[in-house]
Coordinates of C-alpha atoms and ligand atoms in Angstrom, one line a residue:
M1 CA 1.7 -18.2 -14.9
S2 CA 1.3 -21.1 -12.9
D3 CA 0.1 -19.7 -9.8
Q4 CA -2.8 -18.0 -11.0
L5 CA -5.5 -18.3 -9.1
V6 CA -8.9 -17.5 -10.5
I7 CA -12.3 -17.6 -9.0
D8 CA -16.0 -17.6 -10.1
T9 CA -16.8 -14.4 -7.4
L10 CA -20.8 -14.9 -7.5
D11 CA -20.0 -18.9 -6.9
F12 CA -17.6 -18.3 -4.4
V13 CA -20.3 -16.2 -2.6
Y14 CA -23.0 -18.5 -2.4
S15 CA -21.1 -21.5 -1.8
S16 CA -19.6 -19.5 0.9
K17 CA -16.4 -20.3 0.2
T18 CA -13.1 -18.9 1.8
L19 CA -9.5 -19.2 0.2
Q20 CA -6.4 -18.8 2.2
G21 CA -2.7 -19.2 1.5
N22 CA 0.7 -17.6 1.0
V23 CA 2.0 -15.9 -1.9
P24 CA 5.5 -15.1 -2.3
L25 CA 6.7 -11.3 -2.8
S26 CA 8.9 -12.4 -5.4
N27 CA 5.6 -13.2 -7.8
L28 CA 4.2 -10.2 -7.4
E29 CA 5.4 -8.0 -10.2
R30 CA 3.9 -4.9 -9.8
L31 CA 4.3 -4.8 -6.1
K32 CA 8.0 -5.6 -6.4
D33 CA 8.4 -1.8 -8.1
Y34 CA 7.7 -0.5 -4.4
L35 CA 9.8 -2.8 -2.3
A36 CA 13.6 -2.9 -1.2
S37 CA 13.8 -6.3 -1.3
S38 CA 11.3 -9.3 -2.5
T39 CA 12.3 -11.9 -0.1
G40 CA 9.3 -13.2 1.8
K41 CA 5.8 -13.6 1.4
L42 CA 2.3 -12.7 2.3
T43 CA -0.5 -14.1 4.0
Y44 CA -4.3 -13.8 2.4
L45 CA -7.6 -14.6 3.3
V46 CA -10.5 -14.4 1.1
T47 CA -14.4 -14.6 2.3
G48 CA -17.4 -14.8 0.1
L49 CA -20.3 -13.7 2.0
L50 CA -23.5 -11.6 2.0
D51 CA -23.7 -8.4 3.5
E52 CA -27.0 -7.2 6.1
Q53 CA -28.5 -5.9 3.0
E54 CA -27.9 -9.3 0.9
R55 CA -25.3 -7.8 -1.4
P56 CA -22.8 -10.4 -2.5
M57 CA -19.0 -9.2 -1.4
L58 CA -15.6 -10.6 -1.2
E59 CA -13.7 -9.3 2.5
I60 CA -9.7 -9.9 1.9
S61 CA -7.3 -9.6 4.2
V62 CA -3.8 -9.7 3.6
N63 CA -0.8 -9.7 6.1
G64 CA 3.0 -9.6 6.2
A65 CA 6.2 -7.7 6.6
I66 CA 7.4 -5.7 3.8
D67 CA 10.6 -3.7 3.2
L68 CA 10.0 -0.2 1.8
S69 CA 12.5 2.2 0.4
C70 CA 13.0 5.5 2.1
Q71 CA 11.9 8.4 0.1
R72 CA 14.7 10.4 1.7
C73 CA 17.8 8.3 2.2
L74 CA 16.6 5.2 0.0
G75 CA 17.3 3.1 3.0
K76 CA 14.9 -0.2 3.9
I77 CA 11.7 0.8 6.5
E78 CA 10.3 -2.3 7.5
H79 CA 6.6 -1.8 7.0
T80 CA 3.8 -4.7 8.5
L81 CA 1.1 -5.1 6.1
D82 CA -2.5 -5.6 7.9
V83 CA -4.9 -5.2 5.0
K84 CA -8.1 -5.4 4.8
A85 CA -10.8 -5.0 2.2
V86 CA -14.2 -5.4 1.4
L87 CA -15.4 -5.7 -2.2
L88 CA -19.1 -5.7 -2.9
L89 CA -19.8 -7.5 -6.4
A90 CA -21.9 -5.8 -8.8
R91 CA -23.7 -7.7 -11.3
N92 CA -24.5 -4.6 -14.1
E93 CA -23.6 -1.2 -14.5
D94 CA -26.8 0.0 -12.0
E95 CA -25.5 -1.9 -9.3
L96 CA -22.1 -0.7 -9.5
Q97 CA -23.1 2.5 -9.2
R98 CA -25.1 2.2 -6.7
Y99 CA -22.4 0.0 -4.8
D100 CA -19.6 2.9 -5.7
E101 CA -22.0 5.4 -3.4
D102 CA -21.5 3.4 -0.3
I103 CA -18.7 4.7 1.6
F104 CA -17.6 1.3 3.5
A105 CA -17.0 -0.6 0.8
D106 CA -15.3 -0.4 -2.8
A107 CA -17.3 -2.4 -5.8
I108 CA -15.8 -4.2 -8.8
Y109 CA -18.0 -6.1 -11.3
A110 CA -18.6 -9.8 -10.4
S111 CA -16.5 -12.2 -12.8
T112 CA -16.4 -15.9 -13.3
E113 CA -12.7 -15.3 -13.8
L114 CA -11.6 -13.0 -11.2
D115 CA -7.8 -13.2 -10.6
I116 CA -7.5 -13.5 -6.8
L117 CA -3.9 -12.7 -6.9
A118 CA -4.1 -9.5 -9.0
L119 CA -6.8 -8.2 -6.6
I120 CA -4.7 -9.1 -3.6
E121 CA -1.7 -7.3 -5.0
D122 CA -4.1 -4.2 -5.9
E123 CA -5.2 -4.0 -2.3
V124 CA -1.8 -4.1 -1.1
I125 CA -0.6 -1.6 -3.1
L126 CA -3.4 0.7 -2.4
S127 CA -2.6 0.4 1.1
L128 CA 0.7 1.6 0.9
P129 CA 2.1 4.8 2.5
V130 CA 2.5 7.3 -0.4
S131 CA 5.7 8.5 0.6
P132 CA 7.7 6.2 3.0
R133 CA 10.2 8.0 5.1
H134 CA 12.2 6.8 8.2
E135 CA 11.3 8.7 11.3
N136 CA 14.0 11.0 11.6
I137 CA 16.1 9.4 14.1
E138 CA 16.1 6.4 11.9
C139 CA 17.0 8.2 8.7
H140 CA 20.5 8.3 7.3
I141 CA 19.8 11.5 5.7
S142 CA 18.8 13.5 8.6
A143 CA 22.6 12.3 10.1
R144 CA 23.8 14.1 6.9
A145 CA 21.7 17.1 7.3
K146 CA 23.1 17.9 10.4
K147 CA 26.7 17.9 9.1
C148 CA 25.5 20.0 6.5
E149 CA 23.8 22.4 8.5
T150 CA 27.7 22.6 10.4
S151 CA 29.1 23.2 7.0
V152 CA 26.4 26.0 6.6
S153 CA 27.5 27.8 9.8
V154 CA 30.9 28.0 8.9
K155 CA 29.8 29.8 5.5
E156 CA 28.6 32.6 7.7
H157 CA 31.8 33.6 7.9
P158 CA 31.9 36.2 5.6
F159 CA 29.0 38.2 7.1
T160 CA 31.0 38.2 10.4
V161 CA 33.8 39.6 8.6
L162 CA 31.5 41.8 6.9
A163 CA 29.9 42.7 10.1
S164 CA 33.6 43.5 11.8
L165 CA 34.0 45.5 8.8
K166 CA 31.4 48.0 9.6
R167 CA 32.1 48.4 13.0
P168 CA 33.5 51.8 13.8
H169 CA 37.1 51.8 14.4
Ligands
ZN1 ZN1 15.6 7.4 5.5

C-alpha cells in the first residue's frame, strides 16, 4: 500500500522525532470490521522519547470520531476516540521480558521497519469497547422490548382464566 508509513524505531527515539498526520478510516482494513461506517479520518501523533530510566519508547495518541454498531439493535453509536499509549522498545528478549513487567507500559521489539499505521490501528482496536451498546434510552431494541412486554402480559390471560376457574362458585 502506498500509504504505509515505516519508521526505524530507535533512530526515531534518539533523533527525538515526532510524526503527525491523518489517516482515512477507509484505509484501516482491520478496524473497518468494527465500524458502522468508514467515512471520516483519525488524527495521530507519535513521539519518540526516553523515559526517566532512559528507556526508549514511543508515545502514541489517536483522536477522531467513529461509528460503532450497537450489539443490541445494530444501530450506529457515535464513539469519540481519545487513545493514548506508551510502548517501550525492547532491543532483545531480556529487555522485552523486563519491560513487560512494567504495569504502566506495554513493550514491543524495536524495529528498523515498524509500520506506524498498523500500530495505530492496533491501539485503536484495543481501545474499543468489547460490546458497544446504546444507553437504554437511545437503543431501538429497548423500545421494541417494551412492546414485547405488553404482548407478554396479554398472554397472561390463560392464568387469569384458570384462576377464575379455581375460584369457588
Ligand atoms: Zn442500540
